Amino acid sequence: MMKREKCVLIAAALALCFCGVVSHAQDAAPIVIENDLVRYEIGADGINLRLLDKASGTDYLQHDPVSRVASAMIKGARVEATAATFADNRLVLTFGDSGVKATLAVTQEKHYWVFAVAAVEGEGLEELVFSNIGLTVKGTLDEPFTGCALAMNLQTNVAEIPGPNARMIATCYPRFGLVGAKVSVIACPTAQLRDIMKEAVSAGDEIPRSNIGGPWALDSEGNRGSYLFDFGSCTEKTVDSWIALVKQLGLNQIDFHTGSSLRFGDCMPNPDLFPNGRASVKAVIDKLHEAGIMAGLHTYAFFIAKNTPYVTPIPDPRLGKFTSFTLSEPIAADAASVPVDESTEKMSTITGFFVHNSVTLQIDNELITFSEFAKEAPYGFTKVTRGALGTTAAPHEKGAKVHHLRECFGLFTPDADSTMLAEVAANTANTFNECGFDMIYLDALDGEGILAGPENSWHYGSKFTWEIAKRLNRPALFEMSTFHHHLWYVRARMGAWDHPNRSHKEFIDTHVQGNLGGAGMYLPMNLGWWAVKTWTGARGEPTFPDDIEYLMGKCLGSDMGISLMGVNPGNIGQVPAYQRLAPIFRQYEELRHAKYFPESIKQQLREPGKDFTLEQASDGKWQFRRMHYDKHKVCGLDGWSNTWTTSNVYGEQPLRVRIEALLSAAPYDSPDGVVIEDFTNPPGVFTESRAKPGVEASVTRSTDQIKIGDGSGCFTATSTLDEPRGSWVKSGRSFSPELNIDKQQAIGVWVYGDGQGELLNLQLKSPDHIAGGIGDGYVLVDFTGWRYFELIENEGVNMEKWGWPYGGGYYVSREDISFANVSSLSLWYNNLPKGKPVTCYLSPVKALPTVDVTLKNPTISLGGKTITFPVEITSGCYLEFQSMDDCKLYGKNGELIGDVKPQGDVPVLVAGENKVEFQCDAPEGPTPRARVTVIGRGDVLQP
């Protein structure tokens, strides 16, 4: 043997000795757990040795780093298994010299094995990881081999969602019981995984089984259905109109969002809507079933309305409590304060929809609300309301317990470890059974962390869901507003998000990609909840037919259902936009369910950022045509925003265009304006800094460039990053007290640019408990010198392109800020050039009122031709031009105001770049602002 080969072998042997592996050669044979598909080997020292795929001979065990079969958290320290023995299907594990020993019962099935904790010895055990196998795979559907751990009861925590996974780890805790924790471990060719999961779930005697959920979800066509929301108006009197509406939209399910129709917590039907209680609800659902429509029970999970018998007139002692205090002295029925022994320093009066907090106390059978409390001794609650929520004010003795009730979403909760959790679940299940519902949506289940802390949310949210499932007389099409391992067993569909209010197509792309990423869960996806939007001002954008075609095209291409809210029999005929868009929903849904298009067409429809329109060919067959919608915002007739370049990605064609009239802002010097930042003391207030590594910024006051007053804000930044996009930095300040600029929702600012192409972002935010939105206003600094900007609409496009470190497309497109509660102003930069300092000067930043505009006789010039539209377009209205014979003006609700006869020549879009100019009659009032969309038509999609 050559000297170099010997050295390599010696080095390898030393490395194995260091990792504790070589000793196995001198020890007894490894512990072997195997089935028809794999052979799993464990060393006598607890080290994982191999996981061998018998078919290919490949060892898929991850060896770097070396792992052990189990570990334990003992008195706050992680201790790995150091010894393992196996006899009589018992795997006995020892954890160093801790004195802790665990015995696992091992059942070796044909295609998987089961670990169950049979016994535990020793003291101080806080957590036991009793399966720990990492694989070399990534855990995706396109790999030949994969693994999956399935928790077999609620004692067992598995972090991964069932499906292809790279690790099989199961954990149990003393709180929920160590002995009895059980996990099924699957390692197999990926193509066989779902069938083996069916085997394991069928064999589980502690988990709920659903023949339309979990591993069976893809087998049920009903899970791919689409539903319409009812918020309390579908009754025996109106059900026929609801059936007609569902058919008109091409949907096949109705989701009864309870709260007004059925009460949260006890599911009591509203007697004003359902005079015969559940019998009335059942009568409605029976009619839906006769029409082939499924019915869904949409609850707020375990949350309890404040007008239920659980709360009033006598509050149930099983209501959930954050903490309890002790009454320090007796109080009379009319006492104005509640003195307590314990510190109230950590209490808060901040509440909000998503906030886990209440201002409600329970003493004996009385509820008391408070608005103030003492943070220092003597402790107590003041400004109280006695006998709150219909309870009775009463005297209370010294030493009585003062309980602080748990609350979120404006609702109370059960004590998670009391019988009330199961009782609320039973209310849901009994309503489902008696009324004949088909579906259950557990909304607000994402608030499960309130029950016993976020670390235990996996258990209690699952426990509540399982308590429902085991009481059902037939499986429900389950969905929830959160997702973790145990919910998968009954879950039949997933993927619904709240609807966007702006940047609709970008939001849809983000949603689609998120749903496609969930394919490994083996669940059908939904691309709702969608809402048709009409003009609501600067805070949102209307949805146009091309937005709905974009949405429905992605649904069809990905075979995802849709869910629609905001449309009901009472408004479908009153909002013209609904009438225009309803046929689009129906036609796409009919074609999707008919599986009309081949996969080759559907694959093209799925492509992000690509628009299509559905049309019928001359032979009557349906086909898709490529489209392109290029939007541009005009912010005045100033020579820079009203001239731009549009890209025609198709062949030469006549211009098609949509012109929307936006809002404008009052003048910068308006007496109604409010200065929100004048940069008089920027180092002292712009203290909230955040930056991507390699980027630095500062805000100072400067007199180098002045537009207004005696100084400007100077915002400088440098970047060492190679890529400009994503080179972000923030300098922010807080407002205390918060600003109330509810009547001034536009920002006016002068910016002195350096022309280096950086992106300046002026961002407003509100406290998260009030509004979770992000108010971005962009200024692309591709100019030099002073330029005035009115920042009105929230930015929402290209979030992924800019790579901001916050929110993502969901929050930017969906949420808003509260202008009555503005808590911060932040200056951000992005798109910074490498190694070149950028500097912008800013005038005092003003909040200004928004004002309506009128675009009089707008014109579009392109390629030497100009077309004029002799019309007045007011804010919220829009014009669509398809040809000289097809030009229409629409109102704020999508209503057709009238046909317009254009004047001039139809401009022609050449292939490639086209310079466009927008003009209108010079106004005497506000700056004309518009969103102009140039529309391009391409070829027909081919299979």
JSON list of C-alpha atoms in Angstrom, two decimals, residues 303-426:
[
{"chain": "A", "resi": 303, "resn": "PHE", "atom": "CA", "xyz": [-63.26, 31.40, 21.42]},
{"chain": "A", "resi": 304, "resn": "ILE", "atom": "CA", "xyz": [-66.35, 32.45, 23.37]},
{"chain": "A", "resi": 305, "resn": "ALA", "atom": "CA", "xyz": [-68.64, 35.41, 22.72]},
{"chain": "A", "resi": 306, "resn": "LYS", "atom": "CA", "xyz": [-69.21, 37.69, 25.66]},
{"chain": "A", "resi": 307, "resn": "ASN", "atom": "CA", "xyz": [-72.99, 37.28, 25.52]},
{"chain": "A", "resi": 308, "resn": "THR", "atom": "CA", "xyz": [-73.02, 33.50, 25.94]},
{"chain": "A", "resi": 309, "resn": "PRO", "atom": "CA", "xyz": [-74.17, 31.78, 29.15]},
{"chain": "A", "resi": 310, "resn": "TYR", "atom": "CA", "xyz": [-70.51, 30.98, 29.73]},
{"chain": "A", "resi": 311, "resn": "VAL", "atom": "CA", "xyz": [-70.04, 34.68, 30.50]},
{"chain": "A", "resi": 312, "resn": "THR", "atom": "CA", "xyz": [-73.33, 36.19, 31.56]},
{"chain": "A", "resi": 313, "resn": "PRO", "atom": "CA", "xyz": [-75.20, 36.55, 33.86]},
{"chain": "A", "resi": 314, "resn": "ILE", "atom": "CA", "xyz": [-72.93, 34.24, 35.89]},
{"chain": "A", "resi": 315, "resn": "PRO", "atom": "CA", "xyz": [-69.41, 33.78, 34.50]},
{"chain": "A", "resi": 316, "resn": "ASP", "atom": "CA", "xyz": [-68.26, 30.19, 34.27]},
{"chain": "A", "resi": 317, "resn": "PRO", "atom": "CA", "xyz": [-65.36, 29.40, 36.61]},
{"chain": "A", "resi": 318, "resn": "ARG", "atom": "CA", "xyz": [-63.75, 27.50, 33.71]},
{"chain": "A", "resi": 319, "resn": "LEU", "atom": "CA", "xyz": [-63.06, 30.65, 31.70]},
{"chain": "A", "resi": 320, "resn": "GLY", "atom": "CA", "xyz": [-59.39, 31.02, 30.86]},
{"chain": "A", "resi": 321, "resn": "LYS", "atom": "CA", "xyz": [-57.24, 33.24, 33.10]},
{"chain": "A", "resi": 322, "resn": "PHE", "atom": "CA", "xyz": [-53.88, 34.83, 32.38]},
{"chain": "A", "resi": 323, "resn": "THR", "atom": "CA", "xyz": [-53.10, 35.15, 36.08]},
{"chain": "A", "resi": 324, "resn": "SER", "atom": "CA", "xyz": [-54.78, 35.60, 39.45]},
{"chain": "A", "resi": 325, "resn": "PHE", "atom": "CA", "xyz": [-54.39, 38.17, 42.20]},
{"chain": "A", "resi": 326, "resn": "THR", "atom": "CA", "xyz": [-55.59, 38.27, 45.81]},
{"chain": "A", "resi": 327, "resn": "LEU", "atom": "CA", "xyz": [-58.02, 40.90, 47.02]},
{"chain": "A", "resi": 328, "resn": "SER", "atom": "CA", "xyz": [-56.11, 42.79, 49.70]},
{"chain": "A", "resi": 329, "resn": "GLU", "atom": "CA", "xyz": [-59.18, 44.10, 51.51]},
{"chain": "A", "resi": 330, "resn": "PRO", "atom": "CA", "xyz": [-62.96, 43.69, 51.32]},
{"chain": "A", "resi": 331, "resn": "ILE", "atom": "CA", "xyz": [-64.76, 45.72, 48.66]},
{"chain": "A", "resi": 332, "resn": "ALA", "atom": "CA", "xyz": [-68.38, 46.80, 48.55]},
{"chain": "A", "resi": 333, "resn": "ALA", "atom": "CA", "xyz": [-70.64, 46.31, 45.55]},
{"chain": "A", "resi": 334, "resn": "ASP", "atom": "CA", "xyz": [-70.10, 49.94, 44.56]},
{"chain": "A", "resi": 335, "resn": "ALA", "atom": "CA", "xyz": [-66.37, 50.17, 45.26]},
{"chain": "A", "resi": 336, "resn": "ALA", "atom": "CA", "xyz": [-64.53, 52.18, 42.60]},
{"chain": "A", "resi": 337, "resn": "SER", "atom": "CA", "xyz": [-61.26, 50.22, 42.83]},
{"chain": "A", "resi": 338, "resn": "VAL", "atom": "CA", "xyz": [-60.01, 46.67, 43.27]},
{"chain": "A", "resi": 339, "resn": "PRO", "atom": "CA", "xyz": [-56.96, 46.52, 45.61]},
{"chain": "A", "resi": 340, "resn": "VAL", "atom": "CA", "xyz": [-54.75, 43.44, 45.33]},
{"chain": "A", "resi": 341, "resn": "ASP", "atom": "CA", "xyz": [-51.72, 42.04, 47.15]},
{"chain": "A", "resi": 342, "resn": "GLU", "atom": "CA", "xyz": [-49.60, 41.08, 44.15]},
{"chain": "A", "resi": 343, "resn": "SER", "atom": "CA", "xyz": [-47.74, 43.42, 41.82]},
{"chain": "A", "resi": 344, "resn": "THR", "atom": "CA", "xyz": [-49.64, 44.66, 38.78]},
{"chain": "A", "resi": 345, "resn": "GLU", "atom": "CA", "xyz": [-46.54, 46.19, 37.19]},
{"chain": "A", "resi": 346, "resn": "LYS", "atom": "CA", "xyz": [-46.69, 43.91, 34.15]},
{"chain": "A", "resi": 347, "resn": "MET", "atom": "CA", "xyz": [-50.36, 44.50, 33.44]},
{"chain": "A", "resi": 348, "resn": "SER", "atom": "CA", "xyz": [-51.49, 46.47, 30.39]},
{"chain": "A", "resi": 349, "resn": "THR", "atom": "CA", "xyz": [-54.62, 48.19, 29.15]},
{"chain": "A", "resi": 350, "resn": "ILE", "atom": "CA", "xyz": [-53.62, 47.73, 25.50]},
{"chain": "A", "resi": 351, "resn": "THR", "atom": "CA", "xyz": [-56.19, 45.60, 23.72]},
{"chain": "A", "resi": 352, "resn": "GLY", "atom": "CA", "xyz": [-56.89, 44.98, 20.06]},
{"chain": "A", "resi": 353, "resn": "PHE", "atom": "CA", "xyz": [-58.16, 42.35, 17.68]},
{"chain": "A", "resi": 354, "resn": "PHE", "atom": "CA", "xyz": [-54.94, 40.33, 17.66]},
{"chain": "A", "resi": 355, "resn": "VAL", "atom": "CA", "xyz": [-53.73, 41.31, 21.12]},
{"chain": "A", "resi": 356, "resn": "HIS", "atom": "CA", "xyz": [-53.65, 38.66, 23.84]},
{"chain": "A", "resi": 357, "resn": "ASN", "atom": "CA", "xyz": [-54.94, 40.79, 26.68]},
{"chain": "A", "resi": 358, "resn": "SER", "atom": "CA", "xyz": [-58.12, 41.90, 28.38]},
{"chain": "A", "resi": 359, "resn": "VAL", "atom": "CA", "xyz": [-59.25, 44.57, 30.82]},
{"chain": "A", "resi": 360, "resn": "THR", "atom": "CA", "xyz": [-61.68, 42.16, 32.45]},
{"chain": "A", "resi": 361, "resn": "LEU", "atom": "CA", "xyz": [-61.41, 40.72, 35.96]},
{"chain": "A", "resi": 362, "resn": "GLN", "atom": "CA", "xyz": [-63.48, 37.95, 37.47]},
{"chain": "A", "resi": 363, "resn": "ILE", "atom": "CA", "xyz": [-64.17, 37.88, 41.22]},
{"chain": "A", "resi": 364, "resn": "ASP", "atom": "CA", "xyz": [-66.55, 35.13, 42.26]},
{"chain": "A", "resi": 365, "resn": "ASN", "atom": "CA", "xyz": [-69.62, 35.63, 40.02]},
{"chain": "A", "resi": 366, "resn": "GLU", "atom": "CA", "xyz": [-68.88, 39.22, 39.02]},
{"chain": "A", "resi": 367, "resn": "LEU", "atom": "CA", "xyz": [-66.99, 40.57, 36.05]},
{"chain": "A", "resi": 368, "resn": "ILE", "atom": "CA", "xyz": [-65.24, 43.93, 36.42]},
{"chain": "A", "resi": 369, "resn": "THR", "atom": "CA", "xyz": [-63.52, 45.97, 33.73]},
{"chain": "A", "resi": 370, "resn": "PHE", "atom": "CA", "xyz": [-60.75, 48.47, 34.45]},
{"chain": "A", "resi": 371, "resn": "SER", "atom": "CA", "xyz": [-59.05, 51.26, 32.54]},
{"chain": "A", "resi": 372, "resn": "GLU", "atom": "CA", "xyz": [-56.19, 52.05, 34.92]},
{"chain": "A", "resi": 373, "resn": "PHE", "atom": "CA", "xyz": [-54.02, 50.25, 37.48]},
{"chain": "A", "resi": 374, "resn": "ALA", "atom": "CA", "xyz": [-51.28, 51.07, 39.94]},
{"chain": "A", "resi": 375, "resn": "LYS", "atom": "CA", "xyz": [-47.80, 49.97, 38.89]},
{"chain": "A", "resi": 376, "resn": "GLU", "atom": "CA", "xyz": [-46.44, 50.60, 42.37]},
{"chain": "A", "resi": 377, "resn": "ALA", "atom": "CA", "xyz": [-47.68, 49.59, 45.80]},
{"chain": "A", "resi": 378, "resn": "PRO", "atom": "CA", "xyz": [-50.36, 49.75, 46.95]},
{"chain": "A", "resi": 379, "resn": "TYR", "atom": "CA", "xyz": [-51.38, 47.71, 43.92]},
{"chain": "A", "resi": 380, "resn": "GLY", "atom": "CA", "xyz": [-54.83, 47.64, 42.46]},
{"chain": "A", "resi": 381, "resn": "PHE", "atom": "CA", "xyz": [-57.15, 48.34, 39.54]},
{"chain": "A", "resi": 382, "resn": "THR", "atom": "CA", "xyz": [-58.96, 51.66, 39.19]},
{"chain": "A", "resi": 383, "resn": "LYS", "atom": "CA", "xyz": [-61.56, 53.34, 37.02]},
{"chain": "A", "resi": 384, "resn": "VAL", "atom": "CA", "xyz": [-63.51, 50.10, 37.15]},
{"chain": "A", "resi": 385, "resn": "THR", "atom": "CA", "xyz": [-66.94, 49.18, 35.84]},
{"chain": "A", "resi": 386, "resn": "ARG", "atom": "CA", "xyz": [-68.72, 46.91, 38.26]},
{"chain": "A", "resi": 387, "resn": "GLY", "atom": "CA", "xyz": [-71.11, 44.19, 37.12]},
{"chain": "A", "resi": 388, "resn": "ALA", "atom": "CA", "xyz": [-69.71, 44.26, 33.61]},
{"chain": "A", "resi": 389, "resn": "LEU", "atom": "CA", "xyz": [-71.20, 42.25, 30.74]},
{"chain": "A", "resi": 390, "resn": "GLY", "atom": "CA", "xyz": [-74.50, 41.70, 32.46]},
{"chain": "A", "resi": 391, "resn": "THR", "atom": "CA", "xyz": [-73.12, 40.23, 35.66]},
{"chain": "A", "resi": 392, "resn": "THR", "atom": "CA", "xyz": [-74.15, 41.50, 39.09]},
{"chain": "A", "resi": 393, "resn": "ALA", "atom": "CA", "xyz": [-72.02, 43.81, 41.20]},
{"chain": "A", "resi": 394, "resn": "ALA", "atom": "CA", "xyz": [-71.52, 42.31, 44.64]},
{"chain": "A", "resi": 395, "resn": "PRO", "atom": "CA", "xyz": [-69.33, 42.73, 47.74]},
{"chain": "A", "resi": 396, "resn": "HIS", "atom": "CA", "xyz": [-66.25, 40.53, 47.94]},
{"chain": "A", "resi": 397, "resn": "GLU", "atom": "CA", "xyz": [-64.24, 39.39, 50.93]},
{"chain": "A", "resi": 398, "resn": "LYS", "atom": "CA", "xyz": [-60.57, 40.01, 51.55]},
{"chain": "A", "resi": 399, "resn": "GLY", "atom": "CA", "xyz": [-58.55, 37.11, 50.13]},
{"chain": "A", "resi": 400, "resn": "ALA", "atom": "CA", "xyz": [-60.95, 36.49, 47.25]},
{"chain": "A", "resi": 401, "resn": "LYS", "atom": "CA", "xyz": [-59.22, 35.59, 43.98]},
{"chain": "A", "resi": 402, "resn": "VAL", "atom": "CA", "xyz": [-59.13, 38.28, 41.31]},
{"chain": "A", "resi": 403, "resn": "HIS", "atom": "CA", "xyz": [-58.74, 36.53, 37.96]},
{"chain": "A", "resi": 404, "resn": "HIS", "atom": "CA", "xyz": [-57.52, 38.29, 34.84]},
{"chain": "A", "resi": 405, "resn": "LEU", "atom": "CA", "xyz": [-59.46, 36.75, 31.95]},
{"chain": "A", "resi": 406, "resn": "ARG", "atom": "CA", "xyz": [-57.84, 35.65, 28.71]},
{"chain": "A", "resi": 407, "resn": "GLU", "atom": "CA", "xyz": [-59.07, 37.47, 25.61]},
{"chain": "A", "resi": 408, "resn": "CYS", "atom": "CA", "xyz": [-58.22, 37.77, 21.93]},
{"chain": "A", "resi": 409, "resn": "PHE", "atom": "CA", "xyz": [-60.29, 38.80, 18.89]},
{"chain": "A", "resi": 410, "resn": "GLY", "atom": "CA", "xyz": [-62.64, 40.48, 21.36]},
{"chain": "A", "resi": 411, "resn": "LEU", "atom": "CA", "xyz": [-63.61, 37.06, 22.75]},
{"chain": "A", "resi": 412, "resn": "PHE", "atom": "CA", "xyz": [-62.90, 35.05, 25.89]},
{"chain": "A", "resi": 413, "resn": "THR", "atom": "CA", "xyz": [-61.38, 31.56, 26.00]},
{"chain": "A", "resi": 414, "resn": "PRO", "atom": "CA", "xyz": [-61.83, 28.36, 28.00]},
{"chain": "A", "resi": 415, "resn": "ASP", "atom": "CA", "xyz": [-59.33, 27.21, 30.57]},
{"chain": "A", "resi": 416, "resn": "ALA", "atom": "CA", "xyz": [-57.34, 24.88, 28.33]},
{"chain": "A", "resi": 417, "resn": "ASP", "atom": "CA", "xyz": [-57.07, 22.16, 30.96]},
{"chain": "A", "resi": 418, "resn": "SER", "atom": "CA", "xyz": [-60.71, 22.31, 32.01]},
{"chain": "A", "resi": 419, "resn": "THR", "atom": "CA", "xyz": [-63.68, 20.46, 30.57]},
{"chain": "A", "resi": 420, "resn": "MET", "atom": "CA", "xyz": [-64.82, 23.66, 28.85]},
{"chain": "A", "resi": 421, "resn": "LEU", "atom": "CA", "xyz": [-62.42, 23.19, 25.91]},
{"chain": "A", "resi": 422, "resn": "ALA", "atom": "CA", "xyz": [-64.06, 19.87, 25.05]},
{"chain": "A", "resi": 423, "resn": "GLU", "atom": "CA", "xyz": [-67.49, 21.32, 25.75]},
{"chain": "A", "resi": 424, "resn": "VAL", "atom": "CA", "xyz": [-67.04, 24.10, 23.21]},
{"chain": "A", "resi": 425, "resn": "ALA", "atom": "CA", "xyz": [-65.77, 21.50, 20.76]},
{"chain": "A", "resi": 426, "resn": "ALA", "atom": "CA", "xyz": [-68.89, 19.43, 21.43]}
]
